[in-house]
XYZ file of N, CA and C in Angstrom:
357
model
N 1.903 -7.249 32.426
C 3.037 -6.875 31.685
C 2.585 -5.562 31.017
N 1.441 -5.304 30.466
C 1.323 -4.013 30.008
C 1.326 -2.950 30.675
N 0.640 -3.191 32.243
C 0.755 -2.247 33.069
C 2.254 -1.617 33.323
N 3.369 -2.639 33.209
C 4.635 -2.280 33.303
C 5.291 -1.382 32.143
N 4.789 -1.799 30.992
C 5.189 -0.985 29.720
C 4.516 0.204 30.059
N 3.099 0.608 30.442
C 2.616 1.946 30.936
C 3.372 2.567 31.438
N 3.853 1.959 32.747
C 4.377 2.832 33.585
C 5.934 3.164 32.987
N 6.445 2.215 32.705
C 8.258 2.885 31.929
C 7.578 4.054 30.684
N 6.408 4.003 29.994
C 6.150 4.959 29.374
C 5.918 6.325 30.055
N 4.995 6.293 31.261
C 4.819 7.359 32.201
C 5.903 7.702 32.843
N 6.954 6.958 33.160
C 8.037 7.460 33.577
C 8.852 8.094 32.853
N 8.666 7.883 31.791
C 9.489 8.891 30.543
C 8.401 10.116 30.161
N 7.365 10.483 30.954
C 6.900 11.644 30.530
C 5.971 11.463 29.321
N 5.790 10.258 28.874
C 5.192 10.162 27.325
C 3.334 10.233 27.938
N 2.784 10.794 26.904
C 1.342 11.068 27.329
C 0.900 9.765 26.707
N -0.032 9.061 27.563
C -0.251 7.460 27.312
C -1.976 7.461 27.278
N -2.598 8.326 27.629
C -4.121 8.397 27.870
C -4.720 7.980 26.396
N -4.474 8.096 25.263
C -5.145 7.392 24.168
C -4.338 5.972 23.945
N -3.362 5.946 24.129
C -2.854 4.486 24.069
C -3.521 3.313 24.935
N -3.765 4.199 26.211
C -4.458 3.069 27.173
C -5.877 2.850 26.368
N -6.340 3.807 25.964
C -7.848 3.832 25.480
C -7.635 2.945 24.165
N -6.553 2.826 23.486
C -6.555 2.130 22.298
C -6.365 0.414 22.918
N -5.623 0.346 23.882
C -5.474 -1.041 24.490
C -6.669 -1.680 24.862
N -7.719 -0.766 25.740
C -8.846 -0.967 26.136
C -9.627 -1.233 25.101
N -9.794 -0.745 23.734
C -10.859 -1.006 22.824
C -10.218 -2.359 22.211
N -8.940 -2.736 22.137
C -8.498 -4.153 21.392
C -8.645 -5.247 22.329
N -8.956 -5.164 23.922
C -9.131 -5.734 24.595
C -10.701 -6.114 24.376
N -11.353 -5.074 24.875
C -12.847 -5.349 24.259
C -13.208 -6.027 23.518
N -12.636 -5.653 21.855
C -13.176 -5.919 20.659
C -12.574 -7.619 20.826
N -11.374 -7.945 20.964
C -10.781 -9.564 20.992
C -11.719 -10.108 21.833
N -12.263 -9.637 23.161
C -13.353 -10.392 23.922
C -14.548 -10.930 23.325
N -14.993 -9.724 22.839
C -16.651 -9.833 22.010
C -15.884 -11.071 20.824
N -15.073 -10.615 19.729
C -14.771 -11.683 19.051
C -14.676 -13.265 19.188
N -13.907 -13.041 20.615
C -13.791 -14.622 20.854
C -15.308 -15.443 21.260
N -16.132 -14.633 21.559
C -17.351 -15.429 21.916
C -17.898 -15.792 20.402
N -17.818 -15.436 19.430
C -18.230 -16.043 18.250
C -17.592 -17.569 17.566
N -18.358 -18.206 17.141
C -17.852 -19.703 17.100
C -17.252 -19.868 15.336
N -16.516 -19.332 15.336
C -15.893 -18.996 13.751
C -14.604 -18.548 13.822
N -13.937 -18.809 12.652
C -12.490 -18.230 12.603
C -12.285 -16.889 13.489
N -13.122 -15.957 13.876
C -12.940 -14.980 14.320
C -12.362 -15.029 15.627
N -12.777 -16.257 16.219
C -12.408 -16.139 17.543
C -10.915 -16.576 17.349
N -10.321 -17.166 17.014
C -8.868 -17.628 16.392
C -8.040 -16.417 16.124
N -8.539 -15.447 15.233
C -8.166 -14.090 14.887
C -8.199 -13.275 16.374
N -8.990 -13.286 17.171
C -9.192 -12.494 18.360
C -7.621 -12.900 19.217
N -7.777 -14.336 19.242
C -6.581 -14.919 20.337
C -5.380 -14.381 19.555
N -5.245 -14.679 18.177
C -3.916 -14.393 18.067
C -3.659 -13.029 18.324
N -4.236 -12.180 18.050
C -4.352 -10.883 18.267
C -3.998 -10.334 19.534
N -4.372 -10.699 20.873
C -4.392 -10.964 21.951
C -2.708 -11.355 22.256
N -2.483 -12.381 21.584
C -0.642 -13.089 21.808
C 0.076 -12.249 21.085
N -0.483 -11.720 20.054
C 0.511 -10.476 19.236
C 0.828 -9.286 20.179
N -0.276 -8.760 20.437
C 0.144 -7.567 21.666
C 0.907 -7.740 22.964
N 0.584 -9.256 23.362
C 1.352 -9.431 24.448
C 2.790 -9.910 23.852
N 3.157 -10.004 22.731
C 4.521 -10.454 22.197
C 5.232 -8.940 21.940
N 4.217 -8.161 21.671
C 4.785 -6.514 21.375
C 5.100 -5.647 22.309
N 4.260 -6.152 23.422
C 4.715 -5.200 24.824
C 6.237 -5.849 25.074
N 6.179 -7.191 25.215
C 7.479 -7.829 25.983
C 8.492 -7.429 24.967
N 8.691 -7.266 23.767
C 9.524 -6.882 23.070
C 9.957 -5.228 23.523
N 9.040 -4.515 23.206
C 9.343 -3.091 23.953
C 9.944 -3.059 25.383
N 9.583 -3.757 26.161
C 10.132 -3.801 27.523
C 11.225 -4.224 27.437
N 11.741 -5.486 26.508
C 13.283 -5.736 26.625
C 14.123 -4.479 25.884
N 13.418 -3.910 25.175
C 13.983 -2.735 24.552
C 14.365 -1.476 25.580
N 13.415 -1.194 26.448
C 13.694 -0.455 27.397
C 14.153 -0.555 28.374
N 14.264 -2.184 28.925
C 15.468 -2.431 29.772
C 16.745 -2.465 29.578
N 16.679 -2.591 28.241
C 18.429 -2.703 27.598
C 18.949 -1.617 27.527
N 18.103 -0.242 27.734
C 18.610 1.037 27.685
C 18.916 1.430 26.160
N 17.952 0.917 25.558
C 17.965 1.341 24.017
C 17.663 2.791 23.992
N 18.284 3.220 22.957
C 18.078 4.595 22.877
C 17.006 4.842 21.708
N 16.227 3.848 21.295
C 15.071 4.166 20.433
C 13.747 3.800 21.146
N 13.662 4.192 22.403
C 12.461 4.002 23.429
C 11.519 4.691 22.716
N 11.582 6.079 22.433
C 10.730 6.905 21.883
C 10.193 6.348 20.617
N 11.156 5.949 19.776
C 10.690 5.455 18.591
C 9.558 4.276 18.871
N 10.076 3.553 19.788
C 9.356 1.770 20.030
C 8.107 2.753 20.589
N 7.883 3.644 21.123
C 6.599 4.258 21.740
C 5.482 4.661 20.790
N 6.032 5.141 19.837
C 5.142 5.847 18.606
C 4.968 4.296 17.644
N 5.892 3.575 17.465
C 5.426 2.483 16.694
C 4.154 1.609 17.394
N 4.524 1.414 19.044
C 3.445 0.711 19.520
C 2.197 1.345 19.582
N 2.099 2.550 19.654
C 0.616 3.322 19.515
C 0.294 3.425 17.972
N 1.304 3.519 16.794
C 0.659 3.123 15.663
C 0.092 1.762 15.668
N 0.916 0.620 15.824
C 0.488 -0.460 15.919
C -0.972 -0.955 16.539
N -0.898 -0.509 18.164
C -2.366 -0.387 18.486
C -3.232 0.407 17.821
N -3.596 1.579 16.984
C -4.275 1.854 16.288
C -4.859 1.089 15.489
N -3.865 0.286 14.547
C -4.105 -0.270 13.542
C -5.119 -1.512 13.870
N -4.623 -2.207 15.118
C -4.983 -3.303 15.518
C -6.766 -2.943 15.941
N -6.859 -1.675 16.834
C -7.979 -1.227 17.143
C -9.008 -1.241 16.014
N -8.777 -0.560 15.018
C -9.371 -0.294 13.934
C -9.612 -1.271 13.062
N -8.923 -2.261 13.205
C -9.422 -3.637 12.259
C -10.347 -4.501 12.952
N -10.005 -4.493 14.576
C -10.782 -5.413 15.309
C -12.326 -4.841 15.166
N -12.224 -3.225 15.245
C -13.695 -2.513 15.198
C -14.372 -2.795 14.070
N -13.500 -3.035 12.901
C -14.551 -3.256 11.617
C -14.890 -4.836 11.846
N -14.044 -5.653 11.977
C -14.263 -6.787 11.827
C -15.404 -7.177 13.091
N -15.660 -6.655 14.254
C -16.517 -6.566 14.907
C -17.736 -5.713 14.274
N -17.814 -4.978 13.370
C -18.894 -4.179 13.082
C -19.629 -5.238 11.860
N -18.856 -5.757 11.183
C -18.922 -6.477 10.137
C -19.761 -7.755 10.628
N -19.247 -8.643 11.715
C -19.922 -9.756 12.035
C -21.259 -9.456 12.887
N -21.363 -8.056 13.232
C -22.743 -7.891 13.967
C -23.663 -7.370 12.548
N -23.228 -7.157 11.680
C -24.043 -6.777 10.522
C -24.632 -8.049 10.035
N -23.556 -9.035 9.840
C -24.037 -10.137 9.171
C -24.871 -11.165 10.212
N -24.577 -11.196 11.297
C -25.670 -11.708 12.329
C -27.028 -11.303 12.048
N -27.210 -10.241 12.117
C -28.783 -9.619 11.484
C -29.066 -9.546 10.149
N -28.525 -9.949 9.159
C -28.728 -9.581 7.886
C -29.955 -10.776 7.363
N -30.471 -9.807 6.398
C -31.445 -10.835 5.788
C -31.117 -10.654 4.569
N -31.696 -10.871 3.379
C -31.540 -11.075 1.939
C -31.297 -9.588 1.340
N -31.832 -8.428 1.866
C -31.685 -7.189 1.229
C -30.535 -6.278 1.939
N -30.191 -6.871 3.246
C -28.895 -6.014 3.626
C -27.772 -6.323 3.134
N -26.726 -5.361 2.994
C -25.340 -5.992 2.605
C -24.483 -5.568 3.940
N -23.265 -6.513 4.024
C -22.582 -6.348 5.253
C -21.721 -4.870 4.763
N -20.872 -4.477 5.850
C -20.366 -3.152 5.789
C -19.266 -3.421 4.737
N -18.476 -4.496 4.698
C -17.234 -4.648 3.652
C -16.912 -6.025 4.166
N -15.681 -6.239 3.351
C -15.025 -7.709 3.987
C -13.870 -7.273 4.553
N -13.366 -8.166 5.223
C -12.099 -8.172 6.148
C -10.784 -8.229 5.093
N -10.697 -8.675 3.847
C -9.696 -8.438 3.271
C -8.585 -7.036 3.066
N -9.234 -6.078 3.293
C -8.645 -4.704 3.198
C -8.163 -4.285 4.324
N -8.089 -5.058 5.612
C -7.969 -4.325 6.655
C -6.173 -3.814 7.231
N -5.628 -4.659 6.157
C -4.063 -3.928 6.114
C -3.813 -3.321 5.461
N -4.779 -2.574 4.612
C -4.299 -1.593 3.759
C -4.184 -0.320 4.597
N -3.399 0.559 3.875
C -3.685 2.190 4.778
C -4.775 2.897 4.796
N -5.895 2.961 3.865
C -6.681 3.495 4.106
C -7.890 2.820 5.074
N -7.712 1.577 6.025
C -8.663 1.043 6.740
C -8.493 1.764 7.938
N -7.868 2.708 8.254
C -8.040 3.376 9.382
C -8.866 4.689 9.738
């Protein structure tokens, strides 16, 4: 499904190399997070379902001939950037916590991932 969306973007002459890079980063981080035996697994699975849903919504918009395809592209790119940044941060926190001793402090908490300053 995502390949179809990228094809639609390319056929409209959108520059998608960064979007593809973000999508790859999301898949890599989500796959790594799914290996943890905690709530992070559910978060990662939810993210992947969310990305698939986003792709379907945009494809529906493209196929319906919506004039907002350009806006959909930029929205999609922005959403993927935020998801990639959030998953990367969560992955770093988990890696830090996995090797933490009593003198080390984690990078941060996941509570601020939805704020504008987390990218």
